[in-house]
Coordinates of N, CA, C and O and ligand atoms in Angstrom, one line a residue:
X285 N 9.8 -9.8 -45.8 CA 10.5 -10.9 -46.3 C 9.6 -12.1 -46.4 O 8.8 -12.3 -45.4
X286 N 9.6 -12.9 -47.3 CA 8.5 -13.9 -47.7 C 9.4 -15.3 -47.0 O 10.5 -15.6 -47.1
X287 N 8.4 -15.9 -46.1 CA 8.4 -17.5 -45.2 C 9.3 -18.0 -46.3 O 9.0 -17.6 -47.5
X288 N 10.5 -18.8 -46.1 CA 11.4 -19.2 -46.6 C 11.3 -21.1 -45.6 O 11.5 -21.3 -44.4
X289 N 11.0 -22.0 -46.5 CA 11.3 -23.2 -45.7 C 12.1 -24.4 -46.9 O 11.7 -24.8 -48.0
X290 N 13.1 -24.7 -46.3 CA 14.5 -24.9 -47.3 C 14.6 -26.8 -47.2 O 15.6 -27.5 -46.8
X291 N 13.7 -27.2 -47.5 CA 13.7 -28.9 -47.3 C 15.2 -29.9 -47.4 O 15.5 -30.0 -48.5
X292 N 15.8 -30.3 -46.7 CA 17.4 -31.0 -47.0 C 16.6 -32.5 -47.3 O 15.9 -33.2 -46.5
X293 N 16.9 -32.6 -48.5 CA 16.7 -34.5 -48.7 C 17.5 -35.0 -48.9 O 17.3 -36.1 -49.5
X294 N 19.1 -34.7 -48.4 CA 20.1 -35.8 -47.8 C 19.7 -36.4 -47.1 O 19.0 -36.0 -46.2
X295 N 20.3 -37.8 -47.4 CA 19.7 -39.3 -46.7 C 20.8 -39.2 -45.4 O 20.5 -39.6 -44.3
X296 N 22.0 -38.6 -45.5 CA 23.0 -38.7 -44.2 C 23.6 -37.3 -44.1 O 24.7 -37.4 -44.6
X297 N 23.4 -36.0 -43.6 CA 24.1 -34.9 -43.4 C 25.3 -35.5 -42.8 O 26.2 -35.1 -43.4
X298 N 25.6 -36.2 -41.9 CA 26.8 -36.4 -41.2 C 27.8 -36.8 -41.9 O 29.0 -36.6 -41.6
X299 N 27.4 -37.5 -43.0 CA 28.3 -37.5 -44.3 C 28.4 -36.9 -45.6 O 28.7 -37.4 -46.7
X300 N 28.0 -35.8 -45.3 CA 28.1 -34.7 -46.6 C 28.8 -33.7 -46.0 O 28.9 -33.4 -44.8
X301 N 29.4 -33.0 -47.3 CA 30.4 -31.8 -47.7 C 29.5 -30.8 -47.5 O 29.2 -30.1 -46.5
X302 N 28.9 -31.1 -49.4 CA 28.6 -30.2 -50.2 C 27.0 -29.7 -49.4 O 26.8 -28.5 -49.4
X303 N 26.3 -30.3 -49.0 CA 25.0 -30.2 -48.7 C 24.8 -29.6 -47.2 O 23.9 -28.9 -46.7
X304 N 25.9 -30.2 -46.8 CA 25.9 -29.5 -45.2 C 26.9 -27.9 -45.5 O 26.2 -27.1 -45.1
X305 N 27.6 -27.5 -45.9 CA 27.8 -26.6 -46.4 C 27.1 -25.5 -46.7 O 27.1 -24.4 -46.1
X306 N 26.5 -25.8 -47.5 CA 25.1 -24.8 -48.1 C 24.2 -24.7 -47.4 O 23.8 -23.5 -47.4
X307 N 23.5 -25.5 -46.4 CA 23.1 -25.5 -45.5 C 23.1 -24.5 -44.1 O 22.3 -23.9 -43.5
X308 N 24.6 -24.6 -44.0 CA 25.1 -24.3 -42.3 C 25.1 -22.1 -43.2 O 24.9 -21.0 -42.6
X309 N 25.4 -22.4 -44.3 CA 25.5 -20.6 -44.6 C 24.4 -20.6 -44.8 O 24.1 -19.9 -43.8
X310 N 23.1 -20.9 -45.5 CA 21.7 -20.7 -45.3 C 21.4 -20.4 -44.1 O 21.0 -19.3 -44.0
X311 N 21.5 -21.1 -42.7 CA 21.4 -20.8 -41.4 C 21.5 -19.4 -41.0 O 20.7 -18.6 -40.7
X312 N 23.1 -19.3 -41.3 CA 23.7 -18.3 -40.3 C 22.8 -17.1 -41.5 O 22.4 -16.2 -40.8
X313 N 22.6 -16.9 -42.8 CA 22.4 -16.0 -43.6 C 20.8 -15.6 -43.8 O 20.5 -14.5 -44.0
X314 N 20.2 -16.5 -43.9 CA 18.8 -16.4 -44.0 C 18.4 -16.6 -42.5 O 17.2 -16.9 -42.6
X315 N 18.7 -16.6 -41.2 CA 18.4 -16.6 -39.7 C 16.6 -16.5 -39.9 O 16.0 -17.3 -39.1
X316 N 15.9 -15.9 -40.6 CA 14.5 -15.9 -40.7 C 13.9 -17.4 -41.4 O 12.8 -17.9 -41.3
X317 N 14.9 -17.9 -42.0 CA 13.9 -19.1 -42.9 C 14.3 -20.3 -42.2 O 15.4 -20.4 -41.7
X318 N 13.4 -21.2 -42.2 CA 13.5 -22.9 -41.6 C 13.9 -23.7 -42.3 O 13.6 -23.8 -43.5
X319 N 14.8 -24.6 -41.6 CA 15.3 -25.7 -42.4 C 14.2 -27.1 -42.1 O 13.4 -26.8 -41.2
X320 N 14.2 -27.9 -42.3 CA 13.7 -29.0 -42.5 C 14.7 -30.1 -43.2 O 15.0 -30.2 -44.4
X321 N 15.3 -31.0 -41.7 CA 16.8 -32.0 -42.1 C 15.8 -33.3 -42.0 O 15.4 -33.7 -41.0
X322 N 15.3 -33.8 -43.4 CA 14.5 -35.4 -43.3 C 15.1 -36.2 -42.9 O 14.8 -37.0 -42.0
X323 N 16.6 -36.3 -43.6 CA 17.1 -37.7 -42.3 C 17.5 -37.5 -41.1 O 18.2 -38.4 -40.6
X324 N 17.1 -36.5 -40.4 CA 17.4 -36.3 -38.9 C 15.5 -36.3 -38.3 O 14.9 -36.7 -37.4
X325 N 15.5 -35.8 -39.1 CA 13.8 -35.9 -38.3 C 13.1 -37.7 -38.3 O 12.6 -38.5 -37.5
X326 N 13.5 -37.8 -39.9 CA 12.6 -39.1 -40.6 C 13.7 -40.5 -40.9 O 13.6 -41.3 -41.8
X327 N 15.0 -40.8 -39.7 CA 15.5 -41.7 -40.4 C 14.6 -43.0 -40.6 O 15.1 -43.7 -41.5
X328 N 13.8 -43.4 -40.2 CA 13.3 -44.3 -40.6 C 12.4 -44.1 -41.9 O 12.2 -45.2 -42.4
X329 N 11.8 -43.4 -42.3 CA 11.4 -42.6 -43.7 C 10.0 -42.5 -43.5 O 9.0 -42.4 -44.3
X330 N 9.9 -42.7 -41.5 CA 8.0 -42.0 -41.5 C 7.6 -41.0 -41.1 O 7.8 -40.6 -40.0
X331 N 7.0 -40.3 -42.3 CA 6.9 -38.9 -42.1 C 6.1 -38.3 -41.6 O 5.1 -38.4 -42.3
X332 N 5.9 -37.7 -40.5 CA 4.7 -37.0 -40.1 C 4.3 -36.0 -40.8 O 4.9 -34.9 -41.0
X333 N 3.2 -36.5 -41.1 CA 2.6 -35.7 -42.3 C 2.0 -34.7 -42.3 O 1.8 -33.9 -43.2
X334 N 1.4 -34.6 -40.8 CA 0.4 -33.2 -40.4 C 1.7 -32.1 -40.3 O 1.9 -30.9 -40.8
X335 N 2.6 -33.1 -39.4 CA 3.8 -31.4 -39.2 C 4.4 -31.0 -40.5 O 4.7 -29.8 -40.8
X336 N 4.7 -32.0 -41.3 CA 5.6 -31.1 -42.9 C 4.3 -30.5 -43.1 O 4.3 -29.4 -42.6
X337 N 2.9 -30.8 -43.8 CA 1.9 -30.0 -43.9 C 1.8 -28.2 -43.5 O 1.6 -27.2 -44.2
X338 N 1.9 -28.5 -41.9 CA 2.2 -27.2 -41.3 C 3.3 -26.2 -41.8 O 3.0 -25.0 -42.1
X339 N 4.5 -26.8 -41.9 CA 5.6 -26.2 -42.7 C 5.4 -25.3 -44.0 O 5.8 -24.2 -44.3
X340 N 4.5 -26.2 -44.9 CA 4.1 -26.2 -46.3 C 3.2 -24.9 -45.7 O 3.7 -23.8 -45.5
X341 N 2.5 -25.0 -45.6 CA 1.5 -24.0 -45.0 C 2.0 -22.5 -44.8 O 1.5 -21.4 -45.3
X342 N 3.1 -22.8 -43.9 CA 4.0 -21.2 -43.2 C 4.1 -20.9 -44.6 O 3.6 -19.9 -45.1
X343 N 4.8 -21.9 -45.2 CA 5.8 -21.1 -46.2 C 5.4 -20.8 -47.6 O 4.5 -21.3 -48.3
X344 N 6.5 -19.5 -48.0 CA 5.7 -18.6 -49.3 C 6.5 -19.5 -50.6 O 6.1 -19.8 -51.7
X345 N 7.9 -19.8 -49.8 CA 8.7 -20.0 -50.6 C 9.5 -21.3 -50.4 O 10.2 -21.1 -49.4
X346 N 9.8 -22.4 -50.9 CA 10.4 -23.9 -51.1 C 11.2 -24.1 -51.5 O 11.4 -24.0 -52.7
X347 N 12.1 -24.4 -50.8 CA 13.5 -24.8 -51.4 C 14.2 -26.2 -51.4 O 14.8 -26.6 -50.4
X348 N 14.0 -26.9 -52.4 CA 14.2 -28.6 -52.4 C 16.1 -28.5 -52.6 O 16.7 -28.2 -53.6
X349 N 16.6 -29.0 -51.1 CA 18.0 -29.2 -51.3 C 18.6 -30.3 -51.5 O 18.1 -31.1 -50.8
X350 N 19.4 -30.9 -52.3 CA 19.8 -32.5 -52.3 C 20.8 -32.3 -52.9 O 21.2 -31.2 -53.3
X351 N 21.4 -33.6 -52.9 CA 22.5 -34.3 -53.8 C 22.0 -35.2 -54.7 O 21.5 -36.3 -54.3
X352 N 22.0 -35.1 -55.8 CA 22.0 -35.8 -56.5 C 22.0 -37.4 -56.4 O 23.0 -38.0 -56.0
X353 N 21.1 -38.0 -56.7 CA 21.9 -39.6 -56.7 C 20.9 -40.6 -57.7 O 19.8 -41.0 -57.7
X354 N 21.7 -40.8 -58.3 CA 21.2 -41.9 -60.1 C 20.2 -40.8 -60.4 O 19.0 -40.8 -60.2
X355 N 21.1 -39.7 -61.2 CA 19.9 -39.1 -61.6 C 18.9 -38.7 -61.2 O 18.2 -38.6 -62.2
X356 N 18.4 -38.5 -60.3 CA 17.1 -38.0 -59.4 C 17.5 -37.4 -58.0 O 18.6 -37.1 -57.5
X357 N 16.3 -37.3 -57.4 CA 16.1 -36.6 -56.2 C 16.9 -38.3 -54.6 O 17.4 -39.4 -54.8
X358 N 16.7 -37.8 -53.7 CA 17.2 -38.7 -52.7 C 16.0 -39.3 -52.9 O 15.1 -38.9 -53.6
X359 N 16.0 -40.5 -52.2 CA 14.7 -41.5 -52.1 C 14.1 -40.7 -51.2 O 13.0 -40.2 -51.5
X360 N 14.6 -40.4 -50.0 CA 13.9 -39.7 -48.9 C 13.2 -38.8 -49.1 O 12.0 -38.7 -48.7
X361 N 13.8 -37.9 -49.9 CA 13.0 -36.3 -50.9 C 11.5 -36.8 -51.4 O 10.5 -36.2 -51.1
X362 N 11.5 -38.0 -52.4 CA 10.7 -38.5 -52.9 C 9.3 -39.2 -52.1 O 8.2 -39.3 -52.6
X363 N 9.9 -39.9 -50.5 CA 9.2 -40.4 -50.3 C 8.1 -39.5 -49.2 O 7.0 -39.9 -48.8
X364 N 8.9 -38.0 -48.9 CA 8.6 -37.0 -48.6 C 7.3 -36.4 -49.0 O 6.3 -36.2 -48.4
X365 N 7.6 -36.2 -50.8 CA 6.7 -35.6 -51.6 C 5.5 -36.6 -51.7 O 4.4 -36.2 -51.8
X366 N 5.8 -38.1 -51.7 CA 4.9 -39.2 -52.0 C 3.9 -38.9 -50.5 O 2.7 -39.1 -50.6
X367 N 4.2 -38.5 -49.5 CA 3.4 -38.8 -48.5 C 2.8 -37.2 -48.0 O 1.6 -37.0 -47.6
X368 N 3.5 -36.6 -48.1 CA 2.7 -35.1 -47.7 C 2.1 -34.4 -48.8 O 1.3 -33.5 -48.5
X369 N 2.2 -34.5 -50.0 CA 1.4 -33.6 -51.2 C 0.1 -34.9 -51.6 O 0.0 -35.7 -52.6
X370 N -1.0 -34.5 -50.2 CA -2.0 -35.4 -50.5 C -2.8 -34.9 -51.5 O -2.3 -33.8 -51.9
X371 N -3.9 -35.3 -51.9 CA -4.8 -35.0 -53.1 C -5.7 -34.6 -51.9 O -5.5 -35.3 -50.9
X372 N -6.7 -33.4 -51.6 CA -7.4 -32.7 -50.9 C -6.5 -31.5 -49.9 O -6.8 -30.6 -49.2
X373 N -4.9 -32.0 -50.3 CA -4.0 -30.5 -49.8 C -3.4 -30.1 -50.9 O -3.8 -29.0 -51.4
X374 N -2.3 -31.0 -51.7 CA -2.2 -30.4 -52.4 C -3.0 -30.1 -54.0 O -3.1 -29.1 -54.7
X375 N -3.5 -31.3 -54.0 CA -4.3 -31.3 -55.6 C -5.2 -31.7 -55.1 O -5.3 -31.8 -53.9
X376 N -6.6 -32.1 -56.5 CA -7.5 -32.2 -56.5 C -8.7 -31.4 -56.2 O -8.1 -30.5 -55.6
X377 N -10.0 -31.0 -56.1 CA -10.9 -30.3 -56.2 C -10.3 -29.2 -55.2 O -10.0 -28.0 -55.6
X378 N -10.3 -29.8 -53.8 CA -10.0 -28.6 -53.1 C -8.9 -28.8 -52.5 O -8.9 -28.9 -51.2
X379 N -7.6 -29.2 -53.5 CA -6.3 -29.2 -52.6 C -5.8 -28.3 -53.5 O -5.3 -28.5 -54.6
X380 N -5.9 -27.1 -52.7 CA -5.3 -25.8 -53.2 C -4.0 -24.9 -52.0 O -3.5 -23.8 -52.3
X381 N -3.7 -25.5 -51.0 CA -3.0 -25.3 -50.0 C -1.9 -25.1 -50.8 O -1.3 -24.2 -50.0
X382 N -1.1 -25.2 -51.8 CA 0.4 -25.2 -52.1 C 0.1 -24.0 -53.2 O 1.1 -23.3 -53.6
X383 N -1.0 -23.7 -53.7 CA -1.3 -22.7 -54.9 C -0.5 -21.3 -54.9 O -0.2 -21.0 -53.8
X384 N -0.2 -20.7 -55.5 CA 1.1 -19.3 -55.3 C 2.3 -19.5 -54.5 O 3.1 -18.6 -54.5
X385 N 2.4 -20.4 -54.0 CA 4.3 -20.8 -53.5 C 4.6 -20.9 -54.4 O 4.1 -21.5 -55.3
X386 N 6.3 -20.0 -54.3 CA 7.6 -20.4 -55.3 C 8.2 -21.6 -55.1 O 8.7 -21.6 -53.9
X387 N 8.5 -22.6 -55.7 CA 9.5 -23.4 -56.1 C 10.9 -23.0 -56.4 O 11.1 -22.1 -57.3
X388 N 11.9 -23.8 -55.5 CA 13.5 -23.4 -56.1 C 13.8 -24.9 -56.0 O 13.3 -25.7 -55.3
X389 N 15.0 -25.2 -56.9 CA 15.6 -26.7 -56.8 C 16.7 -26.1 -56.7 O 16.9 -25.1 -57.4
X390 N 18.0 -26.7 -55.4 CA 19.0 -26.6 -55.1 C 20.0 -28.0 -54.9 O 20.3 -28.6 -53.9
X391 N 20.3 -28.1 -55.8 CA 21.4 -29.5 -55.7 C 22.8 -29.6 -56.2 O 23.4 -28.8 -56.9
X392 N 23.2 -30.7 -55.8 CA 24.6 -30.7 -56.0 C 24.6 -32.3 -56.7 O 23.8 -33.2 -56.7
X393 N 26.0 -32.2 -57.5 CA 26.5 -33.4 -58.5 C 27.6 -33.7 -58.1 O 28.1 -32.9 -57.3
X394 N 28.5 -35.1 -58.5 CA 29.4 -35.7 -58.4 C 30.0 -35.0 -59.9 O 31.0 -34.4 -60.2
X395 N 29.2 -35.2 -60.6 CA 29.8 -35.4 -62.1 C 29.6 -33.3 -62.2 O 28.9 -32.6 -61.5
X396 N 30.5 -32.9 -63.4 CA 30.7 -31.6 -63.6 C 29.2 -31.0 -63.7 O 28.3 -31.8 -64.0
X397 N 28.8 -29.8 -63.6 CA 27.5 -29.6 -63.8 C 27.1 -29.6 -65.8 O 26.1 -29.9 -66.5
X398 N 28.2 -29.1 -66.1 CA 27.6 -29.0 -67.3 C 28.0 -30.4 -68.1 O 27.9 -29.9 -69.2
X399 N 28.3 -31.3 -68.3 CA 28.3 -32.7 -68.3 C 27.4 -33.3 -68.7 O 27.5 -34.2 -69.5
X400 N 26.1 -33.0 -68.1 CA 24.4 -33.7 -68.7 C 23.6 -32.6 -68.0 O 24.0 -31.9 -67.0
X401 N 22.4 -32.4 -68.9 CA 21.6 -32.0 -68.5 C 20.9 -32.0 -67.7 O 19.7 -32.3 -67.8
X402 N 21.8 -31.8 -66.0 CA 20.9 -32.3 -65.0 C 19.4 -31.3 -64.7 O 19.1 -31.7 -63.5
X403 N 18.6 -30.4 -65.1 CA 17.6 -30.3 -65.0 C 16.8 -30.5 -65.7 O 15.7 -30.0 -65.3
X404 N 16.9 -31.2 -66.9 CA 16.0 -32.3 -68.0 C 15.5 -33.2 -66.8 O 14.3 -33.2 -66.6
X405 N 16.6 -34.1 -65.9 CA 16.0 -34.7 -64.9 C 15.3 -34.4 -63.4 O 15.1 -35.0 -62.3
X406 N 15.1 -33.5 -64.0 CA 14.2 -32.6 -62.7 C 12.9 -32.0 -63.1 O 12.3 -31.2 -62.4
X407 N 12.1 -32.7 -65.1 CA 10.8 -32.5 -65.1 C 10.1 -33.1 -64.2 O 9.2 -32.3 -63.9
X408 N 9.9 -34.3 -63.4 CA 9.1 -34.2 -62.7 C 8.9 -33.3 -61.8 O 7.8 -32.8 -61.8
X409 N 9.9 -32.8 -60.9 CA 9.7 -31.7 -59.6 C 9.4 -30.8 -60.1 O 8.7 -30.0 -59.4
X410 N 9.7 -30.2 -61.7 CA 8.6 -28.8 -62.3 C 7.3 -29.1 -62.6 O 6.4 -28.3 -62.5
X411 N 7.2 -31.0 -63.1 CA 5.7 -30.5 -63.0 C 4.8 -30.6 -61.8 O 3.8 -29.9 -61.6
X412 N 5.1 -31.5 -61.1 CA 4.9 -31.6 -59.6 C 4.4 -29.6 -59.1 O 3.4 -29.1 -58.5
X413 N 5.3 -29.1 -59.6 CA 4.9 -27.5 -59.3 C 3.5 -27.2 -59.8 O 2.4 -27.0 -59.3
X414 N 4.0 -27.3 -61.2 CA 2.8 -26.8 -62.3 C 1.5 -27.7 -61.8 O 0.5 -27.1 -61.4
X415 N 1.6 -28.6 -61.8 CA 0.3 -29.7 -61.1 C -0.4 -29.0 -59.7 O -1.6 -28.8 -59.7
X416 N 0.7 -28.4 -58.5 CA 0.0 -28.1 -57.8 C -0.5 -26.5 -57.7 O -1.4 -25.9 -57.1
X417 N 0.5 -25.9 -58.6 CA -0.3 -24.8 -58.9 C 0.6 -23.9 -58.0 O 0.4 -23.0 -57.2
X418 N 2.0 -24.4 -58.7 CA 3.2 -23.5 -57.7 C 4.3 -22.9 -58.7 O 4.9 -23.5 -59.6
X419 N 4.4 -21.9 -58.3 CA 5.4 -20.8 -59.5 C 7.2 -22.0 -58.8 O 7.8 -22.0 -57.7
X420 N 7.4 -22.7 -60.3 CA 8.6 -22.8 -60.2 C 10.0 -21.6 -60.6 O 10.4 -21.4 -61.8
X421 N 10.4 -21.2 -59.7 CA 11.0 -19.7 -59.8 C 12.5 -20.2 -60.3 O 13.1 -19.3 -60.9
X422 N 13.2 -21.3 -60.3 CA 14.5 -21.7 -61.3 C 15.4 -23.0 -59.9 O 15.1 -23.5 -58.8
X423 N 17.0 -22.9 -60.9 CA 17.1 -24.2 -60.0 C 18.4 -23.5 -59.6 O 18.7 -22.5 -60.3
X424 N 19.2 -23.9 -58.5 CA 20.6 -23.2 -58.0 C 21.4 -24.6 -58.3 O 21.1 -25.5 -57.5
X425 N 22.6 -25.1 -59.2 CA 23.3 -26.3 -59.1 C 24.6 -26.1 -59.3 O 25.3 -25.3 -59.9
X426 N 24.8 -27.2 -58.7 CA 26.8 -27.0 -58.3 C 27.3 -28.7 -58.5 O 27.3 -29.7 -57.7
X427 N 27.6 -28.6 -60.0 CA 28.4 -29.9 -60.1 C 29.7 -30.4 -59.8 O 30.3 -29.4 -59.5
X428 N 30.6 -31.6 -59.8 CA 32.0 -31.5 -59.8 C 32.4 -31.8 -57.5 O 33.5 -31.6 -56.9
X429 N 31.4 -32.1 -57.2 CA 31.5 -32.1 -55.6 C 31.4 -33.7 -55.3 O 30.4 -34.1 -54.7
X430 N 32.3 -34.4 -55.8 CA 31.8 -36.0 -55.7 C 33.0 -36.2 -54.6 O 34.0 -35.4 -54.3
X431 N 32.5 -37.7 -53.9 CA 33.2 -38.1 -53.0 C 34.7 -38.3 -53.0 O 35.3 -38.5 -52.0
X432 N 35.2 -38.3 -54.2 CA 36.5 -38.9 -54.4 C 37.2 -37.7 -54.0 O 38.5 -37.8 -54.2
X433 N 36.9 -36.6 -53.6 CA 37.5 -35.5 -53.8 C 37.5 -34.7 -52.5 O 38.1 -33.6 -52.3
X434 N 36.7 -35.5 -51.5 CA 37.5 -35.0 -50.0 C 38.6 -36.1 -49.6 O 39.1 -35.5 -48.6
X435 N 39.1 -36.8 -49.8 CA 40.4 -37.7 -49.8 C 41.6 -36.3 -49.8 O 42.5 -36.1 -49.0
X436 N 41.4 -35.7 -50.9 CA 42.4 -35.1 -51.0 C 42.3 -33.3 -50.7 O 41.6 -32.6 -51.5
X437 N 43.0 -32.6 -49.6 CA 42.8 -31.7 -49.2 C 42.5 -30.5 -50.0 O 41.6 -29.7 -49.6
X438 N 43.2 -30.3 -51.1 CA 42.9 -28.7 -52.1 C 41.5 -29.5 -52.5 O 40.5 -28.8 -52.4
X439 N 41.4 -30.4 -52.9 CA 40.2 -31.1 -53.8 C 38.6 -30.8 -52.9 O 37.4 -30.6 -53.3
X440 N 39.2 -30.9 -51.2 CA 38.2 -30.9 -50.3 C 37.6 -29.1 -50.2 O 36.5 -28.5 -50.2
X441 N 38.7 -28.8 -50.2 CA 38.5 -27.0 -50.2 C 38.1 -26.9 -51.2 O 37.9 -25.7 -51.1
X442 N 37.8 -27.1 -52.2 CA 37.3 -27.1 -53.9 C 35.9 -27.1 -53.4 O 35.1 -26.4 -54.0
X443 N 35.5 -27.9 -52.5 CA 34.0 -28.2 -52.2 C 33.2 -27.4 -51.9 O 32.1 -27.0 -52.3
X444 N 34.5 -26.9 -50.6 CA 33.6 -25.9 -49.4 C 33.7 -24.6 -50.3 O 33.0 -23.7 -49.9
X445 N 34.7 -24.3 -51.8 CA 34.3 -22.6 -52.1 C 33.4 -22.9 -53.1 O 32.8 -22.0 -53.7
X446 N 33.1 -24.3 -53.5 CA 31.7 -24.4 -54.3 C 30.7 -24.3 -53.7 O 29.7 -23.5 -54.0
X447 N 30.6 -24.9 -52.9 CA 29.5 -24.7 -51.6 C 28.9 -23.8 -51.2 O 27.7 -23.6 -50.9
X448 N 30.0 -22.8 -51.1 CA 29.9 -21.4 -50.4 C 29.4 -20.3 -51.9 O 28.7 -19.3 -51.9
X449 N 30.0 -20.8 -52.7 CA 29.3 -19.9 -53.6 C 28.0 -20.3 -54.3 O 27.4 -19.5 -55.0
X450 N 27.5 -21.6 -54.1 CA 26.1 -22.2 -54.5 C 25.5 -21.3 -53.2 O 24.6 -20.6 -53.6
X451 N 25.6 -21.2 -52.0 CA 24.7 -21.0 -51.3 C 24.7 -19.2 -51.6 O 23.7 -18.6 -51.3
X452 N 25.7 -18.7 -51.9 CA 25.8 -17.1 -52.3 C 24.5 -16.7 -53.3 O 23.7 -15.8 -53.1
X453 N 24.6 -17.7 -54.5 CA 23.8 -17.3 -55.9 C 22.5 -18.1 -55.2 O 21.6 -17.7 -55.9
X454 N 22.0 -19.0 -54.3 CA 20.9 -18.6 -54.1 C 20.5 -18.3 -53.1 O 19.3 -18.7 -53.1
X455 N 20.8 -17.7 -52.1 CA 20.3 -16.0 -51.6 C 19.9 -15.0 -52.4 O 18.9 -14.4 -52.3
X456 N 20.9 -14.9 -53.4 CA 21.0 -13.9 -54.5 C 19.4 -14.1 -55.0 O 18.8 -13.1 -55.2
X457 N 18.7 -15.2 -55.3 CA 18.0 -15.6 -56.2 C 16.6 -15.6 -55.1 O 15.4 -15.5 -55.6
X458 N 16.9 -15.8 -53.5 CA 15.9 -15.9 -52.8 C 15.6 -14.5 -52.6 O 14.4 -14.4 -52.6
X459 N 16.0 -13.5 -52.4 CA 16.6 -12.1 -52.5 C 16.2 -11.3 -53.7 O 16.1 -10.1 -53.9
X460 N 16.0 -12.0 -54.3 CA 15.5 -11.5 -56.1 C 14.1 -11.0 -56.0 O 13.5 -10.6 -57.0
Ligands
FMN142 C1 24.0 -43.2 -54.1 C2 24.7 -42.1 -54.9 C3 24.3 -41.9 -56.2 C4 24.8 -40.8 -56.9 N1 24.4 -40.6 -58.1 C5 25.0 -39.5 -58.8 C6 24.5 -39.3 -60.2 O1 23.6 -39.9 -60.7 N2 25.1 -38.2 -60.8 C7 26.1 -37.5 -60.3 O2 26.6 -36.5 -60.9 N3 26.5 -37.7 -59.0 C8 26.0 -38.7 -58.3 N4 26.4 -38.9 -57.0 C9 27.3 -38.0 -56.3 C10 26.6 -37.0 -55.4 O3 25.7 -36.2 -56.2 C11 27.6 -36.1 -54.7 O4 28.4 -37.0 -53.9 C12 26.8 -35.1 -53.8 O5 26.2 -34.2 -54.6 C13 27.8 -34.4 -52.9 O6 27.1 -33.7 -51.9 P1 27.4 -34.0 -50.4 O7 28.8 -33.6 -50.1 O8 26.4 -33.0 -49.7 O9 27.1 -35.4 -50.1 C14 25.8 -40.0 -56.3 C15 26.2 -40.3 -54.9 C16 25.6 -41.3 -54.2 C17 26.1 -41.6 -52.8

């Protein structure tokens, strides 16, 4: 089974559904692969760079988890990638450390998934792959999980069997 390390760039797990969800069944279901929670390690957003490095390292395979927000990745995800994918690890002459890892994007939307083309807004994180010379292997997304909608109980259970089936199809896809 190939190193599975599953990045969460939720800025608050303690306030998410949809992300802690998918999460907690990745746990119990992948027991072999590591999670990496940035706002529990990194609330202040300083990242130790040698240890994600290390992570990056173990692993064969990447899995960028988030929620959505304005269109893009979390700030935290971003300021993640801004500080550990140095030029001499990941790019440049001899930053070849990230070279043959798969890329997966796993996220979740407020708004329905098919609604906008949310992985038009995810060329950067493919080419960010292609740049470092990483097989982007596809994306797992589950729209329609917005806040307004744990207020109300069927609406909240609406979450957790989206949840539960985003994290089903990508197993399915880590498993592939
Ligand atoms: C600051 C912020 C910005 C958001 N921006 C978007 C957005 O641009 N498009 C969208 O569909 N949903 C947006 N959402 C909704 C989140 O994507 C949604 O609440 C999240 O995927 C649910 O996951 P969670 O339960 O793990 O928090 C936004 C939410 C927040 C808090």
């Amino acid at each position: 089974m190939n190193n599975i390390l599953i990045v969460s760039g939720h800025t608050d797990l303690n306030d998410s559904v949809a992300n802690k969800k998918i999460l907690d069944i990745l746990d119990e279901k992948l027991p072999q692969s590591r999670q990496v929670h940035l706002a529990e390690l990194y609330p202040d957003f300083t990242i130790d760079v040698a240890a994600e490095q290390e992570k990056l390292l173990w692993a064969d395979v990447i899995v960028l988890q988030f929620p959505v927000f304005w269109f893009s990745a979390p700030s935290l995800l971003h300021r993640w990638l801004e500080t550990v994918f140095l030029h001499g690890f990941s790019h440049g002459s001899t930053g070849d450390k990230l070279r043959g890892k798969k890329l997966v994007l796993s996220y979740t939307t407020g708004a329905p998934a098919e609604a906008l083309d949310f992985d038009a807004f995810f060329l950067c994180l493919k080419t960010t792959a292609q740049f470092t010379g990483m097989e982007y292997v596809g994306s797992i997304v589950t729209g329609g999980v917005s806040y307004q909608m744990r207020e109300n109980p069927e609406l909240l259970a609406q979450i957790h069997a989206k949840a539960a089936a985003h994290a089903e199809r990508l197993i399915a896809l880590l498993e592939a």
